[in-house]
CSV table of C-alpha atoms and ligand atoms in Angstrom, one decimal:
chain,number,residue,atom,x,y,z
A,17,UNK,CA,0.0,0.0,0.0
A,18,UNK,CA,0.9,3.7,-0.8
A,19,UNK,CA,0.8,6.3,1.9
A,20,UNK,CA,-1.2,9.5,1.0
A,21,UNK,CA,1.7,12.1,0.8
A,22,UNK,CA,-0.6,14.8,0.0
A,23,UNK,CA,-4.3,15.9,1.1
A,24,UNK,CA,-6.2,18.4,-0.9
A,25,UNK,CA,-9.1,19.1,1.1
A,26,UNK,CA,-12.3,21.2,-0.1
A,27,UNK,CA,-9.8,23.5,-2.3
A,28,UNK,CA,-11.2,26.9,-4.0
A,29,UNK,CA,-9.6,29.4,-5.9
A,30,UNK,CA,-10.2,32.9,-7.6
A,31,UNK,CA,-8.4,34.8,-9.9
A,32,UNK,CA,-10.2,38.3,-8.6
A,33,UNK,CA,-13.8,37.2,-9.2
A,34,UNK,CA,-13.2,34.1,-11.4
A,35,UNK,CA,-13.6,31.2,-9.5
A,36,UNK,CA,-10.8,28.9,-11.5
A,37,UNK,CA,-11.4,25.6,-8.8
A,38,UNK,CA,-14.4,24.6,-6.7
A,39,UNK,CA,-14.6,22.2,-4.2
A,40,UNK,CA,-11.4,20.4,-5.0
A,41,UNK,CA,-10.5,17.0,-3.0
A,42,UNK,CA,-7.6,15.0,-3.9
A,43,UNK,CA,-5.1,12.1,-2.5
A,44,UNK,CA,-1.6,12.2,-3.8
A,45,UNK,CA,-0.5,8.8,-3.1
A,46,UNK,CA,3.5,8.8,-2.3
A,47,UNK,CA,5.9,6.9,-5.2
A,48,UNK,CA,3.1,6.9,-7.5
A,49,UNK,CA,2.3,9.3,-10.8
A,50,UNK,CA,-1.1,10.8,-10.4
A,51,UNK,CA,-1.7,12.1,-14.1
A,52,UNK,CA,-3.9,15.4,-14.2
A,53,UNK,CA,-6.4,15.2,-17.4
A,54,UNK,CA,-9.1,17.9,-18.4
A,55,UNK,CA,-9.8,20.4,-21.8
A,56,UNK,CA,-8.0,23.2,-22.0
A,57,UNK,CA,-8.7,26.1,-19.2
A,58,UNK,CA,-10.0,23.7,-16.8
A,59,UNK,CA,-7.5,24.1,-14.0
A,60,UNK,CA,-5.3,21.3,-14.4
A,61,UNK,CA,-2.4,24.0,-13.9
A,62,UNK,CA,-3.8,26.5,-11.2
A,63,UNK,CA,-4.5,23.6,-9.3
A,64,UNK,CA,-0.7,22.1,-10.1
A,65,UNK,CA,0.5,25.5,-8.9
A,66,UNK,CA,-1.6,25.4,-5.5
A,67,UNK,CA,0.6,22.7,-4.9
A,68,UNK,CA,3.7,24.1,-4.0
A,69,UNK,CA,2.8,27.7,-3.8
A,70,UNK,CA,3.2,28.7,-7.0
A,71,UNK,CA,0.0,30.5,-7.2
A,72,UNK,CA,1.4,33.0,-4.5
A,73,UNK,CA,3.1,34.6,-7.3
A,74,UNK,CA,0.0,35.8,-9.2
A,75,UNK,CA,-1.1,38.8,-7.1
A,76,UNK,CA,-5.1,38.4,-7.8
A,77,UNK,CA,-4.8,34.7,-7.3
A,78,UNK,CA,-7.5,33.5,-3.5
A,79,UNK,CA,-7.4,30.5,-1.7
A,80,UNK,CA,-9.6,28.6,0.5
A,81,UNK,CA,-9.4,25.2,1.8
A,82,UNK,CA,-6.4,23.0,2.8
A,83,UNK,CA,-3.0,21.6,1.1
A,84,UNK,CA,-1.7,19.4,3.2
A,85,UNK,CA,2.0,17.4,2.5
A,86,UNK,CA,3.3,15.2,5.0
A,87,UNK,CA,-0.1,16.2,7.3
A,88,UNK,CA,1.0,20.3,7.4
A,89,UNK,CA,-1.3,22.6,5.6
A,90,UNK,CA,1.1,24.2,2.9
A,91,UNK,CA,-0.7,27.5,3.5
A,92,UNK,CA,0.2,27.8,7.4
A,93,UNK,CA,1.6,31.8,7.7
A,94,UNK,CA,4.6,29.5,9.3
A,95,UNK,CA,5.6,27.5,6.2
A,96,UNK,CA,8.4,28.4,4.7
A,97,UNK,CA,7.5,29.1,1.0
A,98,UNK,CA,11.4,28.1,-0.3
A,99,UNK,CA,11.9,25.1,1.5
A,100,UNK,CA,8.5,24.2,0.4
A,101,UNK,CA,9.6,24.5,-3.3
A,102,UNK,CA,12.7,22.7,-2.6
A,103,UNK,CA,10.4,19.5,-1.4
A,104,UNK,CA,7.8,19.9,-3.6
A,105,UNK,CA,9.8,20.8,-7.3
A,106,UNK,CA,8.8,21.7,-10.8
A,107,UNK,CA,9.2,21.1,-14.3
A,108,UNK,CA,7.2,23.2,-16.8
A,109,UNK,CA,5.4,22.8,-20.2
A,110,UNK,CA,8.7,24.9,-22.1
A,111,UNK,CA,11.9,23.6,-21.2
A,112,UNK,CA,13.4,27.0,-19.5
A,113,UNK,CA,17.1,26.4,-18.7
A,114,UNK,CA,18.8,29.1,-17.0
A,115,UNK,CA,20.9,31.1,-19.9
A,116,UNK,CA,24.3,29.4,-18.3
A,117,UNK,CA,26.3,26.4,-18.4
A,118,UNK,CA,25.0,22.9,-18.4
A,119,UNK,CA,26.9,22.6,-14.7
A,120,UNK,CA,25.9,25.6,-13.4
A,121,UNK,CA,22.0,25.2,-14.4
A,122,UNK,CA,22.4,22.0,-11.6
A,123,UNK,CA,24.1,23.4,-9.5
A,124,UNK,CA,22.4,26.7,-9.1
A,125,UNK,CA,19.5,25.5,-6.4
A,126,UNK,CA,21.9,23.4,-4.4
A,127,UNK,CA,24.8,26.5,-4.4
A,128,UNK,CA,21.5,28.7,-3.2
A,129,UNK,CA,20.5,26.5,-0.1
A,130,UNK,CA,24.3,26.9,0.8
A,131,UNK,CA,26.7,23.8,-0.7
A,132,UNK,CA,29.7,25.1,-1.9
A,133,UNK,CA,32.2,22.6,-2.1
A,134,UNK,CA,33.4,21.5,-5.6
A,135,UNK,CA,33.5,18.1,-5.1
A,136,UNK,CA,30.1,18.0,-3.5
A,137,UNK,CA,28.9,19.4,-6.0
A,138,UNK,CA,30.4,17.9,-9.1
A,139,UNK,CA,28.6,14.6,-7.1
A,140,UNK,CA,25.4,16.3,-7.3
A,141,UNK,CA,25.7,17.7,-10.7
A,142,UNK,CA,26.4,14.0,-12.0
A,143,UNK,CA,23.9,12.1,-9.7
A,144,UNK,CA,21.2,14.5,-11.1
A,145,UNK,CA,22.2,14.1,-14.8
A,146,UNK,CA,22.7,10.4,-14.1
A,147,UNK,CA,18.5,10.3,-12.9
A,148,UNK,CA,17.4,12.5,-15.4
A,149,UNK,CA,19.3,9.9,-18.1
A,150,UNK,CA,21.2,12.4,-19.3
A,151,UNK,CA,24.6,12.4,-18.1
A,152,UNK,CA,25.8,10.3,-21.3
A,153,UNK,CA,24.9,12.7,-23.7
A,154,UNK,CA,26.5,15.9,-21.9
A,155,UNK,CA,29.2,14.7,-19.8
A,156,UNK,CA,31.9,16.1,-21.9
A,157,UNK,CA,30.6,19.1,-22.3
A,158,UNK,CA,29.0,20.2,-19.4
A,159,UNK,CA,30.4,24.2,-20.0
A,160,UNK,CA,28.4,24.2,-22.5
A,161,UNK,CA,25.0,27.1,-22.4
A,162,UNK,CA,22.5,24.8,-21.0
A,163,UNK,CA,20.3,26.6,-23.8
A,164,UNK,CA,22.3,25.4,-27.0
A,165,UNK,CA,21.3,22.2,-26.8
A,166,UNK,CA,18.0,20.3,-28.2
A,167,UNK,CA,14.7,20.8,-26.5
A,168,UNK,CA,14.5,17.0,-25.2
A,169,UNK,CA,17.6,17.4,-23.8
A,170,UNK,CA,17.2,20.7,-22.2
A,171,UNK,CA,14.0,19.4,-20.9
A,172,UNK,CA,15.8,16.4,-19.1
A,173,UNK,CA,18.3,19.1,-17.9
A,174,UNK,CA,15.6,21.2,-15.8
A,175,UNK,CA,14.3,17.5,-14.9
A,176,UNK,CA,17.8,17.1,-13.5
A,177,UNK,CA,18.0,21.1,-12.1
A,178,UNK,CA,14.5,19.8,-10.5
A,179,UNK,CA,16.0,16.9,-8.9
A,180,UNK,CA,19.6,18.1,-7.4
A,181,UNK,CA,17.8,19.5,-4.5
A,182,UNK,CA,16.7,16.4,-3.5
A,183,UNK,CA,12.7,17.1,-3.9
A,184,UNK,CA,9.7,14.7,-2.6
A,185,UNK,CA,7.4,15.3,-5.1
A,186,UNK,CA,7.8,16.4,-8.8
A,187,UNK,CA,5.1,18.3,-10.4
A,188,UNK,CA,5.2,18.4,-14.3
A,189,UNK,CA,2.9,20.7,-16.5
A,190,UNK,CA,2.5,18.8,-20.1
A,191,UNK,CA,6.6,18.3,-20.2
A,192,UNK,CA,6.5,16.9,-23.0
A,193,UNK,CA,4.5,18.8,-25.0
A,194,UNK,CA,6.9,20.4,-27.4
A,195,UNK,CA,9.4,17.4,-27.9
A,196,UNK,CA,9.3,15.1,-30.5
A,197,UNK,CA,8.7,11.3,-29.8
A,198,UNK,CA,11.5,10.0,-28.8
A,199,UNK,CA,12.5,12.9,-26.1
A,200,UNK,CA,8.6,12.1,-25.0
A,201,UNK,CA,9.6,8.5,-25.3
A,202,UNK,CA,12.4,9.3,-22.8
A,203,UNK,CA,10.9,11.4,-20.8
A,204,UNK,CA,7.7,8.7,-19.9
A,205,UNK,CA,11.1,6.2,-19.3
A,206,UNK,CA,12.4,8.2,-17.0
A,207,UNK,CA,8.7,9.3,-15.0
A,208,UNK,CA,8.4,5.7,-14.7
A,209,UNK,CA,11.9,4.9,-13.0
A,210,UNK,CA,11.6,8.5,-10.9
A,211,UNK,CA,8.4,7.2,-9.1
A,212,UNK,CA,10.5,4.5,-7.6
A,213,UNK,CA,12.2,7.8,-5.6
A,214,UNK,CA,9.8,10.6,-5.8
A,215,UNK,CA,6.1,10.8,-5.9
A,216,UNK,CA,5.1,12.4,-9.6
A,217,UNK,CA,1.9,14.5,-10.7
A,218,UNK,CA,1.9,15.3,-14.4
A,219,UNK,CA,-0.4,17.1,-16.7
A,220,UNK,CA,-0.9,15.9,-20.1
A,221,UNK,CA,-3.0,16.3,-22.7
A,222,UNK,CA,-2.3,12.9,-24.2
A,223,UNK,CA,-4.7,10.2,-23.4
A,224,UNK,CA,-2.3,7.6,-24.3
A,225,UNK,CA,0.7,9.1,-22.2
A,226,UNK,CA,-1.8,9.5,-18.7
A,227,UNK,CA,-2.5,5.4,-19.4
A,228,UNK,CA,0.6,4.1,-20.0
A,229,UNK,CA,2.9,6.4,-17.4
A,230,UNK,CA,0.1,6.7,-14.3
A,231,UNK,CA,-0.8,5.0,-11.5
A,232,UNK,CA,-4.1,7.6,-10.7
A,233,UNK,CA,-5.8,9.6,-13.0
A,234,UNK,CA,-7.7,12.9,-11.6
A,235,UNK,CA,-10.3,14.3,-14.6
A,236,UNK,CA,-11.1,18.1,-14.5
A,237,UNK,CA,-13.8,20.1,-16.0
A,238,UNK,CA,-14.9,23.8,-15.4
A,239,UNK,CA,-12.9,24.1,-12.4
A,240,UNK,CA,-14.4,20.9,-10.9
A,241,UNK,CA,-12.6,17.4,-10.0
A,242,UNK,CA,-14.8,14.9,-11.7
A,243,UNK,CA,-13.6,12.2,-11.0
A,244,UNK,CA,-10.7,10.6,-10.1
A,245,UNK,CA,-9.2,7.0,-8.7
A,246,UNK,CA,-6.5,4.5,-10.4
A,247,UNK,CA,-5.9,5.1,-14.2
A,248,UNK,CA,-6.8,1.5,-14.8
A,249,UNK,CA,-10.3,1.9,-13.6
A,250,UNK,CA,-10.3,5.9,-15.1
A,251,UNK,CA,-10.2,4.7,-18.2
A,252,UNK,CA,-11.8,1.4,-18.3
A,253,UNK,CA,-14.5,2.2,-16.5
A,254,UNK,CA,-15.2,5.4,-15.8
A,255,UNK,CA,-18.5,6.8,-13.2
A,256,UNK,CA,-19.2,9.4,-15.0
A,257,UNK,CA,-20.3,10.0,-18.9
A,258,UNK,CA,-17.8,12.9,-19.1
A,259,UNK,CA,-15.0,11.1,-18.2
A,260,UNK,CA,-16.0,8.9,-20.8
A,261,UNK,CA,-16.8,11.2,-23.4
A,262,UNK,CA,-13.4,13.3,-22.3
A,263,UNK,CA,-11.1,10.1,-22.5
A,264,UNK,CA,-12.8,8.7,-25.9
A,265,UNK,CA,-11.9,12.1,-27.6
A,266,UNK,CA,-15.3,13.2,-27.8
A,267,UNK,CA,-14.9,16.9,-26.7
A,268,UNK,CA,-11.6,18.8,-25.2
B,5,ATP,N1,-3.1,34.4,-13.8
B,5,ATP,C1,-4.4,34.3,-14.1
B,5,ATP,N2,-5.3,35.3,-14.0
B,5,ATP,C2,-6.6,35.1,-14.4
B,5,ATP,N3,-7.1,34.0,-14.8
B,5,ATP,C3,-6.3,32.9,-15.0
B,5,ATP,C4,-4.9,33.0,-14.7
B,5,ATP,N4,-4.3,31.8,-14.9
B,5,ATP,C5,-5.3,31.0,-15.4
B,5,ATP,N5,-6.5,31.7,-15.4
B,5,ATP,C6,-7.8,31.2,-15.8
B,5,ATP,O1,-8.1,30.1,-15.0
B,5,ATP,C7,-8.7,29.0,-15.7
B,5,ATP,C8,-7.9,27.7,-15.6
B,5,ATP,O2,-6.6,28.0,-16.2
B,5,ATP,P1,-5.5,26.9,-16.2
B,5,ATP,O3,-4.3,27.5,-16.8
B,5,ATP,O4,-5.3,26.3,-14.8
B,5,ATP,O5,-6.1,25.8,-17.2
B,5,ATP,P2,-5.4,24.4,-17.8
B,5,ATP,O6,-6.4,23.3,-17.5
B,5,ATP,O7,-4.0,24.3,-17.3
B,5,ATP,O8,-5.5,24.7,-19.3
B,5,ATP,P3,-4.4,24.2,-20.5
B,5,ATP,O9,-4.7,22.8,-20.8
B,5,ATP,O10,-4.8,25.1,-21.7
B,5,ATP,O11,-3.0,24.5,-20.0
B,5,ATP,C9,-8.8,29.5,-17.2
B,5,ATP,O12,-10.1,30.0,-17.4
B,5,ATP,C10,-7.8,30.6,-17.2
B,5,ATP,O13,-8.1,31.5,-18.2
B,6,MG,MG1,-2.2,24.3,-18.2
């Protein structure tokens, strides 16, 4: 059995007097990949973002209800919003390498929470690579600007910029939308040896990628949960006739 790693409890959220979630109630299970589903504007990201905080960053952006990860409500005044981040890491739809050096790009978030030592950090630069199944193709160039290289690479590198501070959970918003198929071929590889490690919500738009890389599937339409439960049964045999209509293509 799974523990729960993360409680979303009763979750609303406004963007000024849009109400982009109602109601939201989730389980995150820990070392599994809960996949995100939904049509476009239906909240698959704000409700990513209320994950780790991210929303704090849009000033109009409201929240009621409760985030809870490892049983503390993320939202407590007393929670500290960067060691938050550095538990609960992220990987967005455009790969967005820092405009530096493969290295440094890994190194960046460990150098900020303190680690200065070279050879501490030439371990974590390699260990990071290494998870993100990268370190092959860049390991002898690793000077080079982290945003000269393809997008399916550079993708995998803020996968491994992600992962060098030693996250618990990895939230990804469609990462593999703008790769060709083999980067997404690589990228589903790795999600599927990362759960082993860290516990993994994606968003994706690809019906085929939520049932072949996720362990639970959560639907979302109009700001509302639908449905959610393992991918298996999702998919199968959905409760509800808009799951079923969403997942057999017929609207979104
Ligand atoms: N910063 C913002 N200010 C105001 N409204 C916003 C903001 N961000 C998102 N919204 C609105 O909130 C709703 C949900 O948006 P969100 O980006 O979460 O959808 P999504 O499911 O991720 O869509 P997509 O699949 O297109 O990425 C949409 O109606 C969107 O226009
Ligand atoms: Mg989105």
């Amino acid at each position: 059995m799974h523990q729960k790693k993360m409680k979303i409890e009763n979750l609303n959220l406004w963007y000024g007097d849009f109400q982009a979630l109602y109601a939201v109630n989730l389980d995150i299970y820990e070392n599994q990949v809960t996949a995100l589903i939904g049509p476009s504007g239906c909240g698959k990201s704000t409700f990513l973002k209320t994950l780790n905080r991210m929303n704090d960053l849009v000033p109009t952006a409201r929240i009621e209800g409760k985030v809870e990860f490892d049983g503390q409500n993320v939202y407590n005044p007393e929670v500290d919003v960067n060691e938050l981040r550095k538990k609960i890491g992220m990987v967005f739809q455009h790969p967005n390498p820092f405009p530096k050096s493969i290295y440094d790009n890994i190194a960046y978030g460990p150098r900020t929470h303190g680690i200065k030592d070279t050879h501490q950090l030439d371990e974590i630069v390699e260990r990071s690579l290494r998870q993100a199944a990268i370190w092959d193709e860049v390991k002898d160039h690793l000077d080079r600007n982290a945003q000269s290289i393809s997008g399916g690479q550079q993708q995998r590198i803020c996968i491994a910029r992600a992962l060098a501070v030693e996250p618990e959970i990895l939230l990804m918003d469609e990462p593999t939308s703008a790769l060709d198929p083999i980067s997404t071929a690589k990228i589903e590889d790795l999600v599927n040896k990362l759960k082993e490690n860290y516990t993994i919500v994606i968003v994706t738009h690809n019906m085929q990628q939520a049932s072949r890389i996720s362990d639970r599937t959560a639907f979302f339409l109009n700001g509302y949960l639908k449905e959610s439960g393992e991918t298996r049964k999702i998919f199968l045999n959905p409760e509800k006739e808009e799951t079923e209509n969403y997942i057999s293509g017929r609207f979104g």
